[in-house]
Coordinates of C-alpha atoms in Angstrom, one line a residue:
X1 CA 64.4 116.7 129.8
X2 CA 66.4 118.5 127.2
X3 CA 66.7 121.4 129.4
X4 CA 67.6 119.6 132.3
X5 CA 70.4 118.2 131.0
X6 CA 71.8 121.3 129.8
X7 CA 71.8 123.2 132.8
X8 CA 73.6 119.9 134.7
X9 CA 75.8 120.0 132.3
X10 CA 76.7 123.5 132.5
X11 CA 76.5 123.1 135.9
X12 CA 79.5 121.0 136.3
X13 CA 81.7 123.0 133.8
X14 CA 83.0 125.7 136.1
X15 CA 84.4 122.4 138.2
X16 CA 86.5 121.3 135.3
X17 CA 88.3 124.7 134.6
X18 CA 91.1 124.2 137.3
X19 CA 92.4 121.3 135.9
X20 CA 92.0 122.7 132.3
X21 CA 94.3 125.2 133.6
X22 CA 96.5 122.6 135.4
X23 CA 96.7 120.6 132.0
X24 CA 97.7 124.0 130.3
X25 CA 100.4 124.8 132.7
X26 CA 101.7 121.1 133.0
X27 CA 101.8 121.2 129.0
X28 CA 103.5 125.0 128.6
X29 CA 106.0 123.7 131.4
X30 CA 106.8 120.3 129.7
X31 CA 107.6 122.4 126.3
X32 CA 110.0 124.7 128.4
X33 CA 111.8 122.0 129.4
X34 CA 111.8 120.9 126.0
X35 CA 112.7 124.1 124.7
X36 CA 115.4 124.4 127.4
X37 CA 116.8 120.8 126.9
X38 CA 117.5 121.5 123.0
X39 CA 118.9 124.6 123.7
X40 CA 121.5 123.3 126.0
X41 CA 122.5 120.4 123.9
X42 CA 123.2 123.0 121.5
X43 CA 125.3 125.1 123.9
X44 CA 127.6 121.8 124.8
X45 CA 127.7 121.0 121.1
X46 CA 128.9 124.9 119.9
X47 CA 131.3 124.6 123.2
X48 CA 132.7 121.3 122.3
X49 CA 133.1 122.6 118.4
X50 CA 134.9 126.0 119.7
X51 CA 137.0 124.2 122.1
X52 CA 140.4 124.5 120.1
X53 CA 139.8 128.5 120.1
X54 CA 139.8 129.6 123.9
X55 CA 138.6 132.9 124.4
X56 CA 138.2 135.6 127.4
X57 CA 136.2 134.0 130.2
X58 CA 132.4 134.4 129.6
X59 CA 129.6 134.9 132.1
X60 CA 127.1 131.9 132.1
X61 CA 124.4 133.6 131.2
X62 CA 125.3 136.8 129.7
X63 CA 128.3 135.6 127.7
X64 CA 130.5 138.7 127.1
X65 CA 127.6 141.3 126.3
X66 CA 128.5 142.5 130.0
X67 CA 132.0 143.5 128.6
X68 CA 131.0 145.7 125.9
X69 CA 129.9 148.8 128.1
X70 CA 128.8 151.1 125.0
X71 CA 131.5 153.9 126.4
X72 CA 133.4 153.9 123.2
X73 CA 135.9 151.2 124.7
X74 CA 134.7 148.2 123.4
X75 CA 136.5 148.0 120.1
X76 CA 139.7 148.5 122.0
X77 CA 138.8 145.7 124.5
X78 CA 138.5 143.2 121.4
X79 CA 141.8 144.4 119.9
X80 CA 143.5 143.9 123.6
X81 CA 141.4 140.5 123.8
X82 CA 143.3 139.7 120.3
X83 CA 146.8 140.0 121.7
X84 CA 146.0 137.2 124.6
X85 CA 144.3 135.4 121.8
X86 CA 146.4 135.0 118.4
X87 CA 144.3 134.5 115.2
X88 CA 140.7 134.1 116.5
X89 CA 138.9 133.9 120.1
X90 CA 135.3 132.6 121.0
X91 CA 132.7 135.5 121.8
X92 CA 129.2 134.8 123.6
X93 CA 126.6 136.7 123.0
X94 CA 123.6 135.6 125.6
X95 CA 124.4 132.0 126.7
X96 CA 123.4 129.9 123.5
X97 CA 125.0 132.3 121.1
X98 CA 128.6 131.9 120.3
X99 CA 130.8 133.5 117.3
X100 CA 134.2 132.9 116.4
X101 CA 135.7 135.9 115.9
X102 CA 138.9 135.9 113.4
X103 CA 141.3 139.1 113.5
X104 CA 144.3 138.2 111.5
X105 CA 144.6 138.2 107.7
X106 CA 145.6 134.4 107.2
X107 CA 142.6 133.1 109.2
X108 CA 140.5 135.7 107.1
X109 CA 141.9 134.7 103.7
X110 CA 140.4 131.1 104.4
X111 CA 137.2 132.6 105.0
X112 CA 136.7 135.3 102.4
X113 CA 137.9 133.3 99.7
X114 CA 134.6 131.9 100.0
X115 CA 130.9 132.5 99.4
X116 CA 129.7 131.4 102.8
X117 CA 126.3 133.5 103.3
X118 CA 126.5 135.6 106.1
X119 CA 125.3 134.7 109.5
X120 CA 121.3 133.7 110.4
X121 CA 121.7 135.5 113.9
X122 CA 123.1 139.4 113.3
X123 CA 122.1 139.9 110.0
X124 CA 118.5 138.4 110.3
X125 CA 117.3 141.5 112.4
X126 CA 118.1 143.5 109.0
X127 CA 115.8 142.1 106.7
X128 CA 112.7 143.3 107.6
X129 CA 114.3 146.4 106.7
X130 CA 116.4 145.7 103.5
X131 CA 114.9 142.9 102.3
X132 CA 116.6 139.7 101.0
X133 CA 119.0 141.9 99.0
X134 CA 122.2 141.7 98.6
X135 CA 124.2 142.6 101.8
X136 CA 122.1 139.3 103.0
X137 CA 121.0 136.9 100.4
X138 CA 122.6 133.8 99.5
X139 CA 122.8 130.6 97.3
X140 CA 121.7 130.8 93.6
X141 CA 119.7 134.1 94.2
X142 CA 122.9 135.8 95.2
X143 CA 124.7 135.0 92.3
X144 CA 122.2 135.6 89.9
X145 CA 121.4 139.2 91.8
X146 CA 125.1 139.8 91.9
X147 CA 126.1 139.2 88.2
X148 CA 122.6 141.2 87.5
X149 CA 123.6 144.8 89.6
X150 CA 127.3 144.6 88.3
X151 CA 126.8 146.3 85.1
X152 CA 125.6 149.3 87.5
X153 CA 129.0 149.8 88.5
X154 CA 130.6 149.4 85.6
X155 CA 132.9 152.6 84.6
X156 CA 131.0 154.5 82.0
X157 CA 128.1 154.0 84.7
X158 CA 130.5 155.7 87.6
X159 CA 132.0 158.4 85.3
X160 CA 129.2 160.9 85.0
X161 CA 128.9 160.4 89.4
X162 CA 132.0 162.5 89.9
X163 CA 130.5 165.4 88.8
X164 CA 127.3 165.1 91.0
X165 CA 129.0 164.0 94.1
X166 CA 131.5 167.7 93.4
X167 CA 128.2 169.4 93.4
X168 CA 126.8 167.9 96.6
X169 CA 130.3 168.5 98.8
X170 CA 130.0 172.1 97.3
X171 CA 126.5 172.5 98.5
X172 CA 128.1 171.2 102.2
X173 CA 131.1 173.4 102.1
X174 CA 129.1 176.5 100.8
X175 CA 127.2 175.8 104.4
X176 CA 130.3 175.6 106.4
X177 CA 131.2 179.2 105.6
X178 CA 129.5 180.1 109.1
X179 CA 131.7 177.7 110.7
X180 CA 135.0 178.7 108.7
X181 CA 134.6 182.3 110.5
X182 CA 133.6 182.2 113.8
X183 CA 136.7 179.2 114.2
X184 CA 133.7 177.4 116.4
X185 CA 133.7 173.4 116.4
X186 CA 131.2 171.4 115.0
X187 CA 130.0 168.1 114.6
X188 CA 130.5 166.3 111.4
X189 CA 129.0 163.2 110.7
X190 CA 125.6 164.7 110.2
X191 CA 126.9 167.3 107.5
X192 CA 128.3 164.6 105.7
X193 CA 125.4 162.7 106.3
X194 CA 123.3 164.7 104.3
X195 CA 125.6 165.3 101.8
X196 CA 126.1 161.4 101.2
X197 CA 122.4 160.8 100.9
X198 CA 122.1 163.8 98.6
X199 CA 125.0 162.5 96.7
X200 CA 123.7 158.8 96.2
X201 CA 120.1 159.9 95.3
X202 CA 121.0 162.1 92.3
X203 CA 124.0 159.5 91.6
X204 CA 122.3 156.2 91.8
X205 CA 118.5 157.1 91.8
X206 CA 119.1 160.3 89.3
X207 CA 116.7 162.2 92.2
X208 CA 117.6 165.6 93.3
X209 CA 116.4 165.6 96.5
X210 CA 117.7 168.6 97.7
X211 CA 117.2 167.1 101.4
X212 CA 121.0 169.2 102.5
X213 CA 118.6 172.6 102.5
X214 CA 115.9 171.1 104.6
X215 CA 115.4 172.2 107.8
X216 CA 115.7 170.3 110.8
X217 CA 116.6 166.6 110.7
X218 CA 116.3 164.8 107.6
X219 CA 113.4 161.5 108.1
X220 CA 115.6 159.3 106.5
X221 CA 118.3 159.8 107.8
X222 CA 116.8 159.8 111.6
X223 CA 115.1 156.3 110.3
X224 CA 118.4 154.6 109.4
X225 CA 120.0 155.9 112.7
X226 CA 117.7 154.4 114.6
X227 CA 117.4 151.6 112.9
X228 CA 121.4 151.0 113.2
X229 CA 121.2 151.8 116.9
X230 CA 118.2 149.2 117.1
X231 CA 119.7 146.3 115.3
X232 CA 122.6 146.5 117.6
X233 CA 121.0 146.3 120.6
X234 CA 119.3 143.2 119.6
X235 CA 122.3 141.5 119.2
X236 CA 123.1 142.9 122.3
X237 CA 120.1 141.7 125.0
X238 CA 119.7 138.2 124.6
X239 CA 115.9 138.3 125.5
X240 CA 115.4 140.5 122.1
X241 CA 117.0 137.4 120.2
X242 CA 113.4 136.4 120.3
X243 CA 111.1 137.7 117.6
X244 CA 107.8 138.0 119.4
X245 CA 109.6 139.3 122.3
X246 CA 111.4 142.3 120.5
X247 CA 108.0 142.5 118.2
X248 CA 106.2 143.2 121.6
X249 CA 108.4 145.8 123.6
X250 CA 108.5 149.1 122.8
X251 CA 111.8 148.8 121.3
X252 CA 109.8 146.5 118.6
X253 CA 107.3 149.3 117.9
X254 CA 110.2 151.7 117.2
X255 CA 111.9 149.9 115.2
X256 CA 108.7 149.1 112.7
X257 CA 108.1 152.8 112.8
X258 CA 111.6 153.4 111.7
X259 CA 111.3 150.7 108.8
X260 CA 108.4 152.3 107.7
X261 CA 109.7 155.6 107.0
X262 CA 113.0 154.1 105.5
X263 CA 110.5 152.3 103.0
X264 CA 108.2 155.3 102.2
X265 CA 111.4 156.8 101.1
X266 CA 112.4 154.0 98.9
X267 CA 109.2 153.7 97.8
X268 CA 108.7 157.1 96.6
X269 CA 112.1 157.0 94.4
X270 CA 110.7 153.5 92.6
X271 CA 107.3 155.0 91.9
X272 CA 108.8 158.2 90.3
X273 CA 110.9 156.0 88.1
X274 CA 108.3 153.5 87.2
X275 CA 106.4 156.4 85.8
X276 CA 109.5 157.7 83.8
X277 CA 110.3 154.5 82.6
X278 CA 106.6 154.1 81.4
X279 CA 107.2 155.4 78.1
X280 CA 110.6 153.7 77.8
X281 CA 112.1 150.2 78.8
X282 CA 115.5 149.8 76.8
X283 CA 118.3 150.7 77.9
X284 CA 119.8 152.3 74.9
X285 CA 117.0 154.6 74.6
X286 CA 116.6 155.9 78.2
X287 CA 120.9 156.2 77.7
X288 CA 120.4 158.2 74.7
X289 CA 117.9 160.7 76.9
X290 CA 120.3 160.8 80.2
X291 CA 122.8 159.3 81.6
X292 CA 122.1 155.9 83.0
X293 CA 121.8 155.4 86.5
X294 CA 121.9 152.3 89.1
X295 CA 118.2 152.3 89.3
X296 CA 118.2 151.6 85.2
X297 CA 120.2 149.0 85.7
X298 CA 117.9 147.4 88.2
X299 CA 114.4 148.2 86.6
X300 CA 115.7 146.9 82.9
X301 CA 117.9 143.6 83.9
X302 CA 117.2 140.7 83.2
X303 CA 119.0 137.1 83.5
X304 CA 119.6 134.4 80.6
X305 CA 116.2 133.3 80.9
X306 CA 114.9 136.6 80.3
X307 CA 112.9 136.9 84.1
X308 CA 113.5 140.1 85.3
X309 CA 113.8 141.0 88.8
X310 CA 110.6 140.8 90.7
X311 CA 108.9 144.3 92.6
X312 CA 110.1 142.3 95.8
X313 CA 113.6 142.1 94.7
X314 CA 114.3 145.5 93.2
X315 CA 112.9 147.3 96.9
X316 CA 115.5 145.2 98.8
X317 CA 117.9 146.4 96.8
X318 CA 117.3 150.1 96.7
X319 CA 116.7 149.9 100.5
X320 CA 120.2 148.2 100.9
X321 CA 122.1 150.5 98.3
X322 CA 120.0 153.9 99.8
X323 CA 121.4 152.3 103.0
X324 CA 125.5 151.3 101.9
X325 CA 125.6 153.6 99.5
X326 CA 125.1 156.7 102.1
X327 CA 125.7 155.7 105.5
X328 CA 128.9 153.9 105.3
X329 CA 130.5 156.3 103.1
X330 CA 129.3 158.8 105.6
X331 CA 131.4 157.5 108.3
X332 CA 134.6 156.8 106.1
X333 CA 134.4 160.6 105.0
X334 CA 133.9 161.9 108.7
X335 CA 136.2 160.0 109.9
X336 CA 138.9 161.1 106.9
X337 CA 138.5 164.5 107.9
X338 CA 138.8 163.7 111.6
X339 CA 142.2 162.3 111.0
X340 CA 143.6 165.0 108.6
X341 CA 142.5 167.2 111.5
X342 CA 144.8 165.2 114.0
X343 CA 147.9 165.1 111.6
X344 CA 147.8 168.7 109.9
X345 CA 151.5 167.4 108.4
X346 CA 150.0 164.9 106.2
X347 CA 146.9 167.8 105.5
X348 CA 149.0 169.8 104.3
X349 CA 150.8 167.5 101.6
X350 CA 147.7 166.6 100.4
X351 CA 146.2 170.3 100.2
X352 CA 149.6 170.4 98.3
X353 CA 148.8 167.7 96.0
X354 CA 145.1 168.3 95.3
X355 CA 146.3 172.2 94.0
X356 CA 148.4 171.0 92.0
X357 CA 146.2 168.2 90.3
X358 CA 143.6 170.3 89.7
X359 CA 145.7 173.4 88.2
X360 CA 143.6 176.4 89.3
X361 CA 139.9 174.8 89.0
X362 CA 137.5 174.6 91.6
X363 CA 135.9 171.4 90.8
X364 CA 137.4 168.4 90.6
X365 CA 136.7 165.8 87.5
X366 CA 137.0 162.1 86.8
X367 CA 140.5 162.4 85.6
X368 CA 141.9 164.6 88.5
X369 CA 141.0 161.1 90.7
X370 CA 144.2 159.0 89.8
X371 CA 146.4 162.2 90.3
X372 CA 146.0 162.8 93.8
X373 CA 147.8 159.4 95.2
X374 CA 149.5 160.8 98.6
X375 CA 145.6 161.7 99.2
X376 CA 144.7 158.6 98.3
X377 CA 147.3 156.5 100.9
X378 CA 145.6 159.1 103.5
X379 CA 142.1 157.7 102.7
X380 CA 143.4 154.4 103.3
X381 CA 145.4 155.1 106.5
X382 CA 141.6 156.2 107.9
X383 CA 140.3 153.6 106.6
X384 CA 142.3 151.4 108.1
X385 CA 142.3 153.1 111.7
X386 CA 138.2 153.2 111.4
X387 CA 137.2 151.2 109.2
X388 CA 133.3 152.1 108.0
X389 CA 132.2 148.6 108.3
X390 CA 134.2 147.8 111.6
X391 CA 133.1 143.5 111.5
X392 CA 131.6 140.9 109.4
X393 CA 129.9 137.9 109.7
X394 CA 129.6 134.1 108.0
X395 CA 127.8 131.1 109.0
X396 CA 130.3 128.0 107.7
X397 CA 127.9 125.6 105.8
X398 CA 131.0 123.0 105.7
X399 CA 134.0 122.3 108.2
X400 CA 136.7 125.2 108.0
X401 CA 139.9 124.4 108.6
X402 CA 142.6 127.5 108.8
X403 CA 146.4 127.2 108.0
X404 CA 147.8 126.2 111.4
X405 CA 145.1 123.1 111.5
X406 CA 142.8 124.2 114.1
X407 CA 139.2 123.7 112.2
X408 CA 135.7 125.4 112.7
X409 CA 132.3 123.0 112.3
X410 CA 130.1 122.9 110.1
X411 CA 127.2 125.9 111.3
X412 CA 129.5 127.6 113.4
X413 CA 128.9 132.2 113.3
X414 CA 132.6 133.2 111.9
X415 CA 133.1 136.9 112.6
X416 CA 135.8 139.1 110.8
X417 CA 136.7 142.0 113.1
X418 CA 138.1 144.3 110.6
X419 CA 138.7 146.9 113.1
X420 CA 140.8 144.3 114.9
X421 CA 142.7 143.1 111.8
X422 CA 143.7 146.7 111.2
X423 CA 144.9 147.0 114.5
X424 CA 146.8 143.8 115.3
X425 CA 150.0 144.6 116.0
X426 CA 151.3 141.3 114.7
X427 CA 150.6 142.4 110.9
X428 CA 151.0 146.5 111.6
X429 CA 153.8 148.5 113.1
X430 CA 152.7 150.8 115.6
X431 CA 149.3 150.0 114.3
X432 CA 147.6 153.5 116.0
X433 CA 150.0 155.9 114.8
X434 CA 148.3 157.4 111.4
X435 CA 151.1 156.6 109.0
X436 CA 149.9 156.8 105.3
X437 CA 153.3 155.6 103.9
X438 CA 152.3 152.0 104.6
X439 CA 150.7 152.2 101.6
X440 CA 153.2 153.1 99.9
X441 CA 153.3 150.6 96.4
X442 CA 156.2 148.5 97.8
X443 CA 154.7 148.2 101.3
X444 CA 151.1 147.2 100.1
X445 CA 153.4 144.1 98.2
X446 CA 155.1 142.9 100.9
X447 CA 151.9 142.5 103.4
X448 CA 149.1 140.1 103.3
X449 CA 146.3 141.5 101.0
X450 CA 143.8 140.5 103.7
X451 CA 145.3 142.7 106.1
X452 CA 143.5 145.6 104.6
X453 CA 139.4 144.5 104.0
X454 CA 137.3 147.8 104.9
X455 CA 135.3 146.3 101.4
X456 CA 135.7 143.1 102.9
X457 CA 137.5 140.9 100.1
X458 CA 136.5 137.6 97.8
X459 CA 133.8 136.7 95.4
X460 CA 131.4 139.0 98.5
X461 CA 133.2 142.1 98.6
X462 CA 131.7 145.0 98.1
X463 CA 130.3 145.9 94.7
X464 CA 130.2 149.3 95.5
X465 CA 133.7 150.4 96.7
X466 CA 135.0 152.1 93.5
X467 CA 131.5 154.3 93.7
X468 CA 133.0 154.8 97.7
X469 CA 136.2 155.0 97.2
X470 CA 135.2 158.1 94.1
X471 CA 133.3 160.1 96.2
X472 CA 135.9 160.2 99.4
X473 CA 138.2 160.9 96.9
X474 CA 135.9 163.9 95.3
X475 CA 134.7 165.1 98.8
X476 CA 138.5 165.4 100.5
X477 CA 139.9 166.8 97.8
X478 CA 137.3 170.0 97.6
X479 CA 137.5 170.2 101.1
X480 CA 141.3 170.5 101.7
X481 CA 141.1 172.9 98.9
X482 CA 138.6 175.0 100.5
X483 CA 139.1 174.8 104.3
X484 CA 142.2 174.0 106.6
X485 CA 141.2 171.1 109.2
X486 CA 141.8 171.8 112.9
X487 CA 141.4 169.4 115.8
X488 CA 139.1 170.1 118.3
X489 CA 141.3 168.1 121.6
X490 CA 138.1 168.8 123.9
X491 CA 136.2 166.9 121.9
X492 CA 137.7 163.3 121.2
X493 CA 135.5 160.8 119.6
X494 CA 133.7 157.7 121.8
X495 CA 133.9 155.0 118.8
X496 CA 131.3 152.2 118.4
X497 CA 129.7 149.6 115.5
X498 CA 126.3 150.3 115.3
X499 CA 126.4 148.6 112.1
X500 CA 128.5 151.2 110.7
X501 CA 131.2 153.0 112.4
X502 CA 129.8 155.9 114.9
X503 CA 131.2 158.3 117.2
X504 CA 128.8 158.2 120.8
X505 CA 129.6 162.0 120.9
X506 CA 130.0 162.8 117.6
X507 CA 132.8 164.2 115.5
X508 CA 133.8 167.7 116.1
X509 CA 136.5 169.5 114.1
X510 CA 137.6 173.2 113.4
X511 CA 137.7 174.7 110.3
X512 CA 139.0 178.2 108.8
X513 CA 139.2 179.2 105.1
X514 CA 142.5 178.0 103.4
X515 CA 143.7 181.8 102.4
X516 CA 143.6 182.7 106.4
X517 CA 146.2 179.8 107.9
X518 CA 148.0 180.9 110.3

């Protein structure tokens, strides 16, 4: 009877699958519509919220990704949108993600004079590649990770850099000879690349990796570009914006190989360490060996409760100063030389300058740094016309209300366009004419100090812009020294963010030896 049973029962199974399947589908529809309901709520709430900041008009669906057209353009096109739009405008990114983007010092005064934690959407897509460190963290464990790395940039930290980073642009220039004779153009940012990651691995990681004589293109390197390129487009497609989606295409799968190899890298420079360090674990007696480096710092601290930082911690921090500490620097530098190309006027002062500060010696050493200050106001004048870092973002945890009244909510994405704040013509005089006299002493004091952030400003600036500001300092002034900077016209660089400042086609200049000027 047993058997009978079973095989009625099994019999009449296959009957019951279609409306197993109808159940399934009436059940994944009804969470849709769920799904969908919320998120439309939430797009009349964030339109209702942003409604005292009009913007450009926005497609329904597509927001305003449609207007950035990756040609190198779209940086202009939010600097054009900011002169229809004083102060801040709305941007949509996808239909249910909105930002407020600020572009005038007053508005970002209010904002960077807080520690708001950056935003939950952009910088999200970073950490599972630099951790929780912190570029990204927030609350209590940014504080207490902040007050812990500072000593690592303390001055008798950064003083011993300056002679590494002159070694690492002479290894760079020495390969420019080639260049220098032939008068051919060539493409900078991936010299200077190499040179930066050189620089910050014997500088902060005491490593000589000697990665500016390997042939071909450095791992790294290719990792973080990738990487950069990646991150961007997820903010970009709105269907990425989804985790399992981007996790599942194959632009997922590149990006985890990419992480990978940016980790094995990281990876490699703790272990080494860690083996160093075996043997000693106070400060004053690894100090007493060599000089301390950044790494020290972060392997030895330890808060007021004595916990030090845990194996989790002290990756995401390498990852995101291996990260910062080369690749924004990078494009500052390229982008220095780029301009000193265009204006051979101001080139020339400084060449002037820098010969004269470092009396006959071809190195240049921490004391030569705060004698070269018509160099310096050139630095600044790039930075200011590219910044490294071109935006920024905070997500408001309270209501935000700005000097002329108008308030953003509580939860609201505020984004700083720092290229756009540099630009507005409301704060700058002919703000694309490369003018280095604006920093002049007297014109820095009577402008907004918010009208120049490429560090960003407030208690989350960057902790590492006297290590950045050094090393442009050290790698400009042995360049100018050695080589006269020529503009290649043909070659005109497409700008875009791809988390730092890049050039779509590169950035080409020409260079000849300083004893051959014409």
């Amino acid at each position: 009877m047993e058997i009978i049973e079973t095989v009625k029962t099994a019999a009449q199974f296959p009957s019951s699958l279609p409306h197993m399947h109808h159940l399934l589908a009436l059940l994944l529809l009804v969470v849709a519509v769920c799904k969908l309901t919320a998120l439309m709520v939430e797009r009349r709430e964030k339109l209702r919220n942003l409604e005292a900041f009009p913007g450009p008009p926005a497609h329904w669906l597509f927001g305003h990704v449609q207007e950035f057209k990756q040609d190198g353009t779209e940086l202009d096109k939010v600097v054009k949108w900011g002169k229809q739009y004083p102060f801040a405008f709305q941007l949509w990114f996808g239909p249910f993600v909105s930002f407020l983007n600020i572009h005038h010092p007053d508005y970002v005064k209010t904002l960077l004079s807080t520690t708001e934690p950056k935003d939950d959407f952009g910088y999200r897509f970073f950490t599972p590649w630099i951790g929780d460190g912190l570029l990204v963290s927030s609350g209590q464990k940014w504080f207490r990770n902040r007050r812990l790395l500072t000593p690592g940039f303390h001055y008798d930290i950064l003083k011993p850099y300056v002679k590494l980073m002159s070694d690492s642009a002479k290894t760079m220039l020495d390969k420019w000879e080639s260049y220098a004779q032939t008068s051919e153009s060539f493409e900078l940012f991936e010299h200077v690349s190499l040179m930066t990651l050189d620089s910050i691995m014997k500088c902060a990681f005491s490593c000589n990796s000697d990665c500016q004589h390997e042939g071909g293109t450095n791992a790294y390197i290719k990792a973080v570009y990738d990487l950069s390129f990646l991150i961007n487009l997820r903010v970009r497609v709105a269907p990425y914006h989804n985790n399992i989606i981007f996790h599942l295409s194959p632009h997922g799968f590149r990006f985890r190989k990419a992480v990978k190899v940016a980790h094995h890298h990281t990876e490699e420079v703790i272990r080494k360490r860690r083996e160093e360090l075996k043997k000693e674990t106070e400060l004053d007696r690894i100090q007493a060996k060599r000089n301390l480096d950044f790494l020290d710092i972060l392997l030895c601290a330890t808060d007021e409760k004595q916990h030090s930082l845990s194996d989790e911690d002290i990756r995401a921090e390498v990852d995101t100063f291996m990260f910062e500490g080369h690749d924004t620097t990078a494009s500052g530098i390229s982008f220095i030389l780029y301009c000193l190309a265009c204006n051979p006027e101001h080139q020339q002062m400084c060449r002037d300058e820098i010969m004269h500060a470092l009396e006959g010696k071809d190195t240049i050493e921490w004391e030569d740094l705060s004698k070269i200050p018509y160099t310096t106001m050139c630095i600044k004048e790039s930075l200011r016309l590219y910044p490294p870092v071109p935006g920024i973002a905070r997500k408001i945890t309270k209501p935000l209300t700005f000097f002329d009244g108008r308030t953003a909510a509580a939860g609201s994405l505020v984004g700083t366009s720092v290229y756009g704040i540099h630009r507005n013509a409301t704060v700058w005089e002919n703000p694309n004419v490369f003018d280095p006299l604006r920093f002049l002493p007297e014109n820095v004091s009577s402008r907004s100090p918010h009208a120049f952030v490429p560090f960003s400003a407030g208690p989350r600036n960057c902790i590492g812009q006297t290590f950045a500001m050094n090393e442009m300092k050290v790698v400009i002034a042995l360049t100018l020294r050695r080589y006269q900077l020529i503009e290649d016209p043909n070659r005109k660089p497409k700008i875009v963010p791809r988390l730092v400042l890049r050039s779509l086609n590169g950035i080409h200049i020409k260079i000849k030896p300083v004893d051959q000027q014409p």
